[in-house]
Coordinates of C-alpha atoms in Angstrom, one line a residue:
Chain A
M1058 CA 1.5 91.5 35.6
G1059 CA -2.1 92.2 34.8
K1060 CA -2.7 95.8 35.8
I1061 CA 0.5 97.6 35.2
S1062 CA -0.8 100.5 33.1
R1063 CA -2.4 102.6 35.8
R1064 CA -0.4 105.6 35.1
S1065 CA 2.1 106.2 32.4
F1066 CA 3.7 102.9 31.6
I1067 CA 6.1 104.6 29.3
K1068 CA 7.2 106.9 32.0
G1069 CA 7.8 104.1 34.3
S1070 CA 9.6 102.0 31.8
I1071 CA 12.0 104.8 30.9
A1072 CA 12.7 105.6 34.5
T1073 CA 13.1 101.9 35.3
A1074 CA 15.6 101.4 32.5
G1075 CA 17.5 104.4 33.8
A1076 CA 17.5 103.1 37.3
M1077 CA 18.6 99.6 36.2
G1078 CA 21.4 101.1 34.2
A1079 CA 22.7 103.3 37.0
S1080 CA 25.5 102.1 39.1
A1081 CA 24.7 100.2 42.3
V1082 CA 23.2 102.5 44.9
P1083 CA 25.0 102.4 48.3
L1084 CA 23.2 102.3 51.6
P1085 CA 22.6 105.7 53.0
A1086 CA 25.4 106.9 55.3
S1087 CA 23.2 106.7 58.4
A1088 CA 22.5 103.0 57.6
K1089 CA 26.1 102.0 57.2
G1090 CA 27.9 100.3 60.1
V1091 CA 24.8 100.2 62.1
G1092 CA 25.7 98.0 65.1
A1093 CA 23.0 97.1 67.4
G1094 CA 20.3 98.9 65.4
E1095 CA 18.1 97.3 62.8
L1096 CA 17.5 98.5 59.3
A1097 CA 14.0 99.1 58.3
T1098 CA 12.3 100.1 55.0
L1099 CA 9.6 102.6 54.4
I1100 CA 7.2 102.1 51.6
D1101 CA 5.2 105.2 50.6
I1102 CA 2.1 103.7 48.9
G1103 CA 1.0 107.1 47.5
K1104 CA 4.2 107.3 45.5
C1105 CA 4.0 103.8 43.9
I1106 CA 2.9 103.8 40.2
G1107 CA 2.8 100.0 40.0
C1108 CA 5.3 99.9 37.2
G1109 CA 6.7 96.6 38.5
A1110 CA 10.4 97.6 38.3
C1111 CA 10.9 96.4 41.9
V1112 CA 9.4 93.0 41.0
E1113 CA 11.6 92.6 38.0
A1114 CA 14.7 93.8 39.9
C1115 CA 14.0 91.3 42.7
R1116 CA 13.7 88.4 40.2
E1117 CA 16.8 89.3 38.3
T1118 CA 18.9 89.9 41.4
N1119 CA 17.7 86.9 43.4
G1120 CA 17.2 84.5 40.5
R1121 CA 20.3 82.6 41.4
K1122 CA 18.8 81.9 44.8
F1123 CA 15.6 80.4 43.3
P1124 CA 15.1 76.7 43.7
E1125 CA 16.0 74.2 41.0
P1126 CA 14.0 71.1 42.1
K1127 CA 14.9 67.5 41.2
K1128 CA 12.1 65.6 39.6
P1129 CA 10.3 63.4 39.9
F1130 CA 9.6 64.3 43.6
P1131 CA 9.9 61.6 46.2
K1132 CA 6.6 59.9 47.0
M1133 CA 5.3 61.5 50.2
Y1134 CA 3.9 59.6 53.1
P1135 CA 1.3 59.7 54.4
P1136 CA -0.5 60.4 51.1
R1137 CA -2.2 63.5 52.6
V1138 CA 1.1 65.3 52.3
R1139 CA 0.9 67.5 49.2
T1140 CA 3.9 68.7 47.2
A1141 CA 4.2 72.3 46.1
D1142 CA 5.7 72.9 42.7
W1143 CA 6.1 76.3 41.2
S1144 CA 9.0 75.4 39.0
D1145 CA 6.8 75.3 35.9
K1146 CA 5.1 78.6 36.9
R1147 CA 8.1 80.7 37.3
D1148 CA 6.6 83.6 35.4
V1149 CA 3.8 84.1 37.9
D1150 CA 4.3 87.6 39.4
D1151 CA 0.9 88.6 40.7
R1152 CA 1.4 86.8 44.0
L1153 CA 4.2 85.5 46.3
T1154 CA 5.8 82.2 45.1
P1155 CA 9.2 80.6 45.6
Y1156 CA 10.2 82.4 42.4
N1157 CA 8.5 85.7 43.2
W1158 CA 9.4 87.3 46.5
L1159 CA 7.8 90.6 45.8
F1160 CA 4.6 91.5 44.0
I1161 CA 2.3 94.5 43.4
Q1162 CA -1.1 94.3 45.1
Y1163 CA -3.9 96.4 43.9
A1164 CA -6.6 98.2 45.9
T1165 CA -9.3 100.6 44.5
V1166 CA -10.2 103.1 47.1
N1167 CA -11.9 106.4 47.4
I1168 CA -9.7 109.4 48.0
N1169 CA -11.4 112.8 48.4
G1170 CA -14.4 111.5 46.5
E1171 CA -12.3 110.2 43.6
E1172 CA -11.9 106.5 42.9
T1173 CA -8.2 105.7 42.8
T1174 CA -6.3 102.4 42.4
L1175 CA -3.4 102.2 44.8
T1176 CA -0.5 99.8 44.1
V1177 CA 1.2 98.3 47.1
P1178 CA 4.6 96.4 46.9
R1179 CA 4.2 93.4 49.1
R1180 CA 6.9 91.1 50.5
C1181 CA 8.1 89.8 53.8
M1182 CA 7.5 92.3 56.6
H1183 CA 10.8 91.3 58.4
C1184 CA 9.3 91.4 61.9
T1185 CA 11.4 92.8 64.8
N1186 CA 10.6 89.6 66.7
P1187 CA 9.7 87.2 63.9
P1188 CA 7.7 84.1 64.9
C1189 CA 9.0 82.2 61.9
A1190 CA 12.6 82.5 63.2
D1191 CA 11.6 82.1 66.8
L1192 CA 9.7 78.9 66.3
C1193 CA 11.7 77.3 63.5
P1194 CA 12.8 74.0 65.2
F1195 CA 16.1 73.8 63.2
G1196 CA 17.3 77.3 63.0
A1197 CA 16.7 77.5 59.3
A1198 CA 14.7 80.7 59.6
R1199 CA 16.8 83.2 61.3
K1200 CA 16.8 86.9 62.2
L1201 CA 20.0 88.8 61.4
K1202 CA 21.3 91.6 63.6
N1203 CA 20.5 94.1 60.8
G1204 CA 16.8 93.3 61.1
I1205 CA 16.6 90.9 58.1
T1206 CA 14.7 87.6 58.5
R1207 CA 15.9 85.0 56.1
I1208 CA 15.4 81.3 55.5
H1209 CA 18.5 79.3 54.7
P1210 CA 17.5 76.9 51.9
D1211 CA 20.3 74.4 52.8
I1212 CA 18.9 73.9 56.3
C1213 CA 15.2 74.2 55.8
L1214 CA 13.2 71.0 55.5
G1215 CA 10.1 72.6 54.1
G1216 CA 7.7 71.7 56.9
A1217 CA 6.1 75.1 56.4
K1218 CA 5.9 75.9 60.1
C1219 CA 7.2 79.3 59.3
K1220 CA 4.3 80.0 57.0
M1221 CA 1.8 78.7 59.6
V1222 CA 3.0 81.0 62.3
C1223 CA 3.6 84.0 60.0
P1224 CA 0.7 86.5 60.5
W1225 CA 0.9 87.2 56.7
D1226 CA 1.6 83.6 55.5
I1227 CA 4.6 85.0 53.6
P1228 CA 7.0 82.0 53.0
E1229 CA 6.2 79.8 50.0
R1230 CA 7.3 76.1 49.6
Q1231 CA 9.0 74.4 46.7
T1232 CA 9.2 70.6 46.9
G1233 CA 12.1 68.7 45.5
V1234 CA 14.9 70.9 46.9
G1235 CA 16.8 71.1 50.2
P1236 CA 18.3 68.7 52.7
Y1237 CA 15.1 66.6 53.2
L1238 CA 16.1 64.8 50.1
Q1239 CA 19.1 63.4 51.9
V1240 CA 17.4 62.7 55.2
L1241 CA 14.0 61.0 55.0
P1242 CA 12.5 62.3 51.7
N1243 CA 9.4 60.2 51.9
F1244 CA 8.6 60.7 55.6
A1245 CA 9.9 64.0 56.8
G1246 CA 10.2 67.4 55.2
N1247 CA 8.8 68.5 51.9
G1248 CA 11.3 70.9 50.2
A1249 CA 12.3 74.3 51.3
M1250 CA 10.6 77.6 52.1
F1251 CA 11.4 80.8 50.2
K1252 CA 10.7 84.4 50.7
C1253 CA 12.3 87.9 50.5
D1254 CA 15.7 88.0 52.3
R1255 CA 15.8 91.8 51.7
C1256 CA 18.9 91.2 49.6
F1257 CA 21.0 90.4 52.6
D1258 CA 24.1 89.8 50.4
R1259 CA 23.8 93.3 48.9
I1260 CA 23.3 94.8 52.3
D1261 CA 26.5 93.1 53.4
Q1262 CA 28.3 94.8 50.5
G1263 CA 26.9 98.1 51.6
L1264 CA 24.3 98.3 48.8
V1265 CA 20.6 98.8 49.0
P1266 CA 18.2 96.0 48.2
A1267 CA 17.5 95.6 44.4
C1268 CA 13.8 96.7 44.7
I1269 CA 14.8 100.0 46.3
E1270 CA 17.5 100.6 43.8
A1271 CA 15.3 99.9 40.8
C1272 CA 12.3 102.0 41.9
P1273 CA 11.9 105.1 39.6
E1274 CA 9.7 106.9 42.1
D1275 CA 11.7 106.4 45.2
V1276 CA 8.8 104.6 46.8
Q1277 CA 11.0 102.8 49.3
T1278 CA 13.7 104.2 51.6
I1279 CA 15.9 102.2 54.0
G1280 CA 17.7 103.2 57.2
P1281 CA 17.9 102.6 60.9
R1282 CA 14.5 101.7 62.2
N1283 CA 14.2 104.7 64.5
E1284 CA 14.9 107.0 61.6
I1285 CA 12.5 105.2 59.4
I1286 CA 9.7 105.4 62.0
A1287 CA 10.4 109.1 62.3
A1288 CA 10.3 109.5 58.5
A1289 CA 7.0 107.5 58.4
H1290 CA 5.4 109.8 61.0
A1291 CA 6.7 112.9 59.1
R1292 CA 5.3 111.6 55.8
A1293 CA 2.0 110.5 57.4
K1294 CA 1.7 114.0 58.9
E1295 CA 2.5 115.6 55.6
I1296 CA -0.2 113.7 53.6
N1297 CA -2.6 113.2 56.5
G1298 CA -1.9 109.5 56.1
Y1299 CA -1.6 106.3 58.1
I1300 CA 1.2 103.9 59.1
Y1301 CA 1.3 100.1 59.0
G1302 CA 4.1 98.1 60.5
E1303 CA 5.1 100.2 63.4
T1304 CA 3.3 98.1 65.9
E1305 CA 1.9 95.2 63.9
N1306 CA 3.1 91.8 65.3
G1307 CA 5.1 93.8 67.8
G1308 CA 6.7 95.9 65.1
T1309 CA 8.1 95.1 61.7
N1310 CA 11.1 96.3 59.8
T1311 CA 8.8 97.1 56.8
L1312 CA 6.7 100.1 57.3
Y1313 CA 4.0 101.4 55.0
V1314 CA 2.5 104.9 54.8
S1315 CA -0.9 105.1 53.1
P1316 CA -3.1 108.0 52.2
V1317 CA -6.2 106.0 53.3
P1318 CA -6.8 104.1 56.5
F1319 CA -5.4 100.6 56.4
E1320 CA -8.8 99.2 57.4
E1321 CA -10.2 100.7 54.2
L1322 CA -7.1 99.6 52.1
N1323 CA -7.2 96.1 53.5
K1324 CA -10.9 95.7 52.5
A1325 CA -10.1 96.8 48.9
L1326 CA -7.0 94.5 48.6
E1327 CA -7.3 91.3 46.6
K1328 CA -6.3 88.7 49.2
G1329 CA -5.8 85.0 49.1
P1330 CA -3.0 82.4 48.9
G1331 CA 0.3 84.3 48.3
M1332 CA -1.6 87.6 48.6
P1333 CA -1.3 88.9 52.2
H1334 CA -3.7 91.1 54.1
M1335 CA -3.1 94.4 55.8
E1336 CA -5.2 93.8 58.9
P1337 CA -4.1 94.9 62.4
V1338 CA -1.9 92.1 63.9
A1339 CA -1.3 91.6 67.6
D1340 CA 2.2 90.6 68.7
S1341 CA 2.1 86.8 68.2
M1342 CA 5.1 86.3 70.4
A1343 CA 3.8 88.4 73.3
L1344 CA 2.5 85.4 75.3
A1345 CA 5.8 83.5 74.8
D1346 CA 7.7 86.6 76.0
N1347 CA 5.6 86.8 79.2
L1348 CA 5.9 83.1 79.8
G1349 CA 9.6 83.4 79.2
M1350 CA 9.9 85.9 82.0
A1351 CA 7.9 83.6 84.3
L1352 CA 10.2 80.7 83.3
L1353 CA 13.2 82.6 84.3
L1354 CA 11.6 83.4 87.7
A1355 CA 10.5 79.8 88.3
P1356 CA 13.9 78.6 89.8
I1357 CA 13.7 81.4 92.4
A1358 CA 10.3 80.1 93.4
G1359 CA 11.7 76.6 93.6
I1360 CA 14.6 77.7 95.8
V1361 CA 12.3 79.6 98.2
A1362 CA 9.9 76.6 98.4
G1363 CA 12.8 74.2 99.0
F1364 CA 14.3 76.5 101.6
I1365 CA 11.0 76.7 103.5
K1366 CA 10.4 72.9 103.2
F1367 CA 13.8 71.7 104.1
T1368 CA 14.6 74.3 106.8
G1369 CA 11.7 72.8 108.8
F1370 CA 12.9 69.3 107.9
S1371 CA 16.5 70.1 109.0
K1372 CA 15.3 71.4 112.4
Q1373 CA 13.0 68.4 112.9
K1374 CA 15.9 66.0 111.9
S1375 CA 18.3 67.8 114.2
S1376 CA 15.9 67.4 117.2
Q1377 CA 15.4 63.7 116.3
D1378 CA 19.1 63.2 116.1
N1379 CA 19.6 64.9 119.5
K1380 CA 17.0 62.7 121.1
E1381 CA 18.5 59.6 119.6
S1382 CA 22.0 60.5 120.9
Chain B
M590 CA 23.5 54.3 102.4
E591 CA 20.1 53.1 103.7
K592 CA 17.2 53.0 101.4
A593 CA 15.1 54.7 104.1
A594 CA 17.3 57.7 103.8
C595 CA 16.6 58.2 100.2
N596 CA 13.0 57.2 99.7
P597 CA 11.3 60.0 101.6
Y598 CA 13.0 62.4 99.2
P599 CA 11.8 63.0 96.6
S600 CA 8.3 62.0 97.6
K601 CA 6.2 59.8 95.4
A602 CA 3.9 62.8 94.7
M603 CA 6.9 64.8 93.6
T604 CA 8.1 61.9 91.4
R605 CA 4.8 61.6 89.7
F606 CA 4.6 65.4 89.2
Y607 CA 8.1 65.4 87.7
M608 CA 7.2 62.5 85.3
A609 CA 4.0 64.3 84.2
V610 CA 6.0 67.5 83.6
V611 CA 8.6 65.6 81.6
A612 CA 5.8 63.9 79.5
V613 CA 4.2 67.2 78.8
L614 CA 7.5 68.7 77.8
A615 CA 8.3 65.8 75.6
F616 CA 4.9 65.9 73.8
T617 CA 4.9 69.6 73.3
G618 CA 8.6 69.6 72.4
F619 CA 8.1 67.1 69.6
G620 CA 5.0 69.1 68.7
Q621 CA 7.3 72.0 67.7
M622 CA 8.2 70.0 64.6
P623 CA 5.4 70.0 62.0
I624 CA 4.6 66.3 62.4
F625 CA 1.5 66.0 64.5
K626 CA -0.8 67.2 61.7
R627 CA 1.1 65.2 59.0
Y628 CA 0.9 62.0 61.0
Y629 CA -2.8 62.3 62.1
L630 CA -2.1 62.9 65.8
A631 CA -3.9 66.2 65.7
D632 CA -6.9 64.4 64.0
I633 CA -7.5 62.4 67.2
P634 CA -10.5 63.9 68.9
G635 CA -9.4 66.2 71.7
L636 CA -5.9 66.6 70.3
G637 CA -6.6 69.2 67.6
W638 CA -4.8 71.8 69.7
S639 CA -1.5 69.9 69.2
A640 CA -1.3 71.2 65.6
N641 CA -1.3 74.8 66.9
F642 CA 2.3 75.8 67.3
F643 CA 1.5 78.8 69.5
V644 CA -0.5 76.6 71.9
T645 CA 2.1 73.8 72.1
H646 CA 4.8 76.5 72.5
A647 CA 3.0 78.1 75.4
I648 CA 2.4 74.8 77.1
H649 CA 6.1 73.9 76.6
Y650 CA 7.1 77.1 78.3
I651 CA 4.7 76.4 81.2
G652 CA 6.1 72.9 81.5
A653 CA 9.6 74.2 81.4
S654 CA 8.7 76.6 84.3
L655 CA 7.4 73.7 86.3
L656 CA 10.6 71.7 85.6
F657 CA 12.7 74.6 86.6
F658 CA 10.7 74.9 89.8
I659 CA 11.2 71.2 90.5
I660 CA 14.9 71.2 89.7
A661 CA 15.5 74.3 91.9
Y662 CA 13.4 72.8 94.7
Q663 CA 15.3 69.5 94.5
I664 CA 18.8 71.1 94.4
T665 CA 17.9 73.2 97.4
G666 CA 16.8 70.1 99.2
Y667 CA 19.9 68.2 98.2
F668 CA 22.2 70.8 99.6
M669 CA 20.1 71.4 102.7
R670 CA 19.8 67.7 103.7
G671 CA 20.1 65.2 100.9
R672 CA 23.8 65.1 100.3
H673 CA 24.2 63.7 103.9
Y674 CA 21.8 60.9 103.2
Y675 CA 22.1 59.6 99.7
S676 CA 24.2 59.7 96.6
L677 CA 23.2 59.5 92.9
T678 CA 23.6 56.4 90.8
R679 CA 25.5 56.5 87.5
S680 CA 22.2 56.6 85.7
G681 CA 21.1 59.4 88.0
W682 CA 24.2 61.4 87.1
A683 CA 23.6 60.6 83.4
R684 CA 20.1 62.1 83.7
V685 CA 21.5 65.1 85.5
I686 CA 24.0 65.8 82.7
F687 CA 21.3 65.4 80.0
L688 CA 18.9 67.6 82.0
V689 CA 21.5 70.3 82.5
G690 CA 22.1 70.2 78.7
L691 CA 18.4 70.5 78.1
V692 CA 17.9 73.3 80.6
V693 CA 20.9 75.3 79.4
T694 CA 20.0 75.0 75.7
G695 CA 16.4 75.6 76.6
I696 CA 17.3 78.9 78.4
F697 CA 19.2 80.0 75.3
R698 CA 16.2 79.2 73.1
V699 CA 13.9 81.2 75.4
L700 CA 16.4 84.1 75.3
K701 CA 16.6 83.9 71.5
N702 CA 12.8 84.3 71.4
M703 CA 12.9 87.5 73.4
P704 CA 12.6 90.7 71.5
D705 CA 15.8 92.6 71.1
I706 CA 18.0 89.5 71.6
V707 CA 19.6 88.2 68.4
F708 CA 22.1 85.4 68.4
S709 CA 24.3 84.6 65.4
P710 CA 22.6 82.2 62.9
N711 CA 25.2 79.5 63.6
F712 CA 24.8 79.7 67.3
T713 CA 21.0 79.7 67.0
M714 CA 21.2 76.5 64.9
F715 CA 23.6 74.9 67.3
I716 CA 21.3 75.6 70.2
D717 CA 18.3 74.3 68.3
F718 CA 20.0 71.0 67.4
A719 CA 21.7 70.7 70.8
H720 CA 18.3 71.1 72.5
L721 CA 16.8 68.4 70.3
G722 CA 19.8 66.2 70.8
F723 CA 19.7 66.4 74.6
A724 CA 16.0 65.8 74.6
M725 CA 16.5 62.6 72.6
L726 CA 19.4 61.5 74.8
F727 CA 17.4 62.2 78.0
L728 CA 14.2 60.5 76.8
F729 CA 16.0 57.4 75.5
S730 CA 18.1 57.1 78.6
C731 CA 15.0 57.5 80.8
L732 CA 13.3 54.7 78.8
G733 CA 16.4 52.5 79.2
F734 CA 16.7 53.2 82.9
L735 CA 13.0 52.5 83.3
L736 CA 13.4 49.1 81.6
F737 CA 16.4 48.2 83.7
H738 CA 14.8 49.6 86.9
T739 CA 17.8 51.9 87.5
G740 CA 16.8 54.7 89.9
W741 CA 18.2 58.1 90.6
C742 CA 19.6 57.2 94.0
E743 CA 21.7 54.4 95.3
E744 CA 19.5 51.5 96.3
D745 CA 16.4 53.3 95.0
A746 CA 14.7 51.7 92.0
T747 CA 11.5 53.7 92.3
T748 CA 12.3 56.6 89.9

């Protein structure tokens, strides 16, 4: 990590070690046994010191889920298809990769006339209506009832459609793993896609995600989405700040509170492959939702049209039959 | 059963409309898999849109709406008059079964995409693969029936 020492690195390290040594932190009582509700997380950007404890905790906790590709990779056809191999660059932690599902993004902004570098933990936004899960043709990307969106590596073929439809281009591909190796390795698929699964297995055990547990500054909180939204508004009011994620892409289960407007923050962020933006995002599934409603109404229109058409035909036919008889 | 009793319904215009809708659905349906860009289809002038998943998805929904309209229209007609005049062939019944499978799994896929509706991962995967499976069965059967001139209705080889 290149720019860790913004504030006291020693302070962060000590606090991180303490947090890592502590016993597993359970989910808050309000988040346990949540039935229909979804869990969301709130990231308070103003509290983050960029120590990277969340990044390390994510890598340690989820390391067993990281891909172990078989090499050499199958030759891809047509030749335009490129492989993606991060297996020799597992240490990269300044962007999203199949081996790094959370990273710290930097933005130098002006707060009250003072130049300040903000550090922003970035990972999957876990949309409330995720296009990656909606549009995955094989059900590999799926939304869970607790608001987590995860990609199952044993089903994903690595076509990267999820990345193409994600407003933040979050999922990252690793070639040489996944079921495509058993199907048509040269002609279909290209590995598997990887991204934050918000520690779904820890959540199932009633624990908080590793990144939340490891944070020495309590940057992140988790709870039912309505409570997290209320907390985001309360915090934004307290610091005269701004919220991201409440309405972006129709609403996400990752919300940010920032002391500066997100337009300003987004301009200052270093963006690029594996480094997502913080622009306003319209609901990418809104058109499909509207067309879906139309689709469900189409049969009614068909019945009405058929009734009008064939009622006339039946009368005509009856009169013809009467004449013939 | 006289051919004359079957041929006026569905009309040739309706048959062509139905075939066009099925073609659009098949194209945009396969376009939901990331293959059009990979295999240069989207590079053909005028077909660049086929690599945009949101565009093909929207067209697929519109096509499905039209198919639902046609199916509802035809079923209404069948019960209002058709059942007294014609009966379906075996291949017709096969297509009905595959179409019903496609429609039912398609409805569940649409529901899955709605906000606030979440199916279990296994059910979602089943629906996804079943929809693809029924599509393959339907299209291959249509191709076979086309080659063997097997129509929907008894003594009707036009559709």
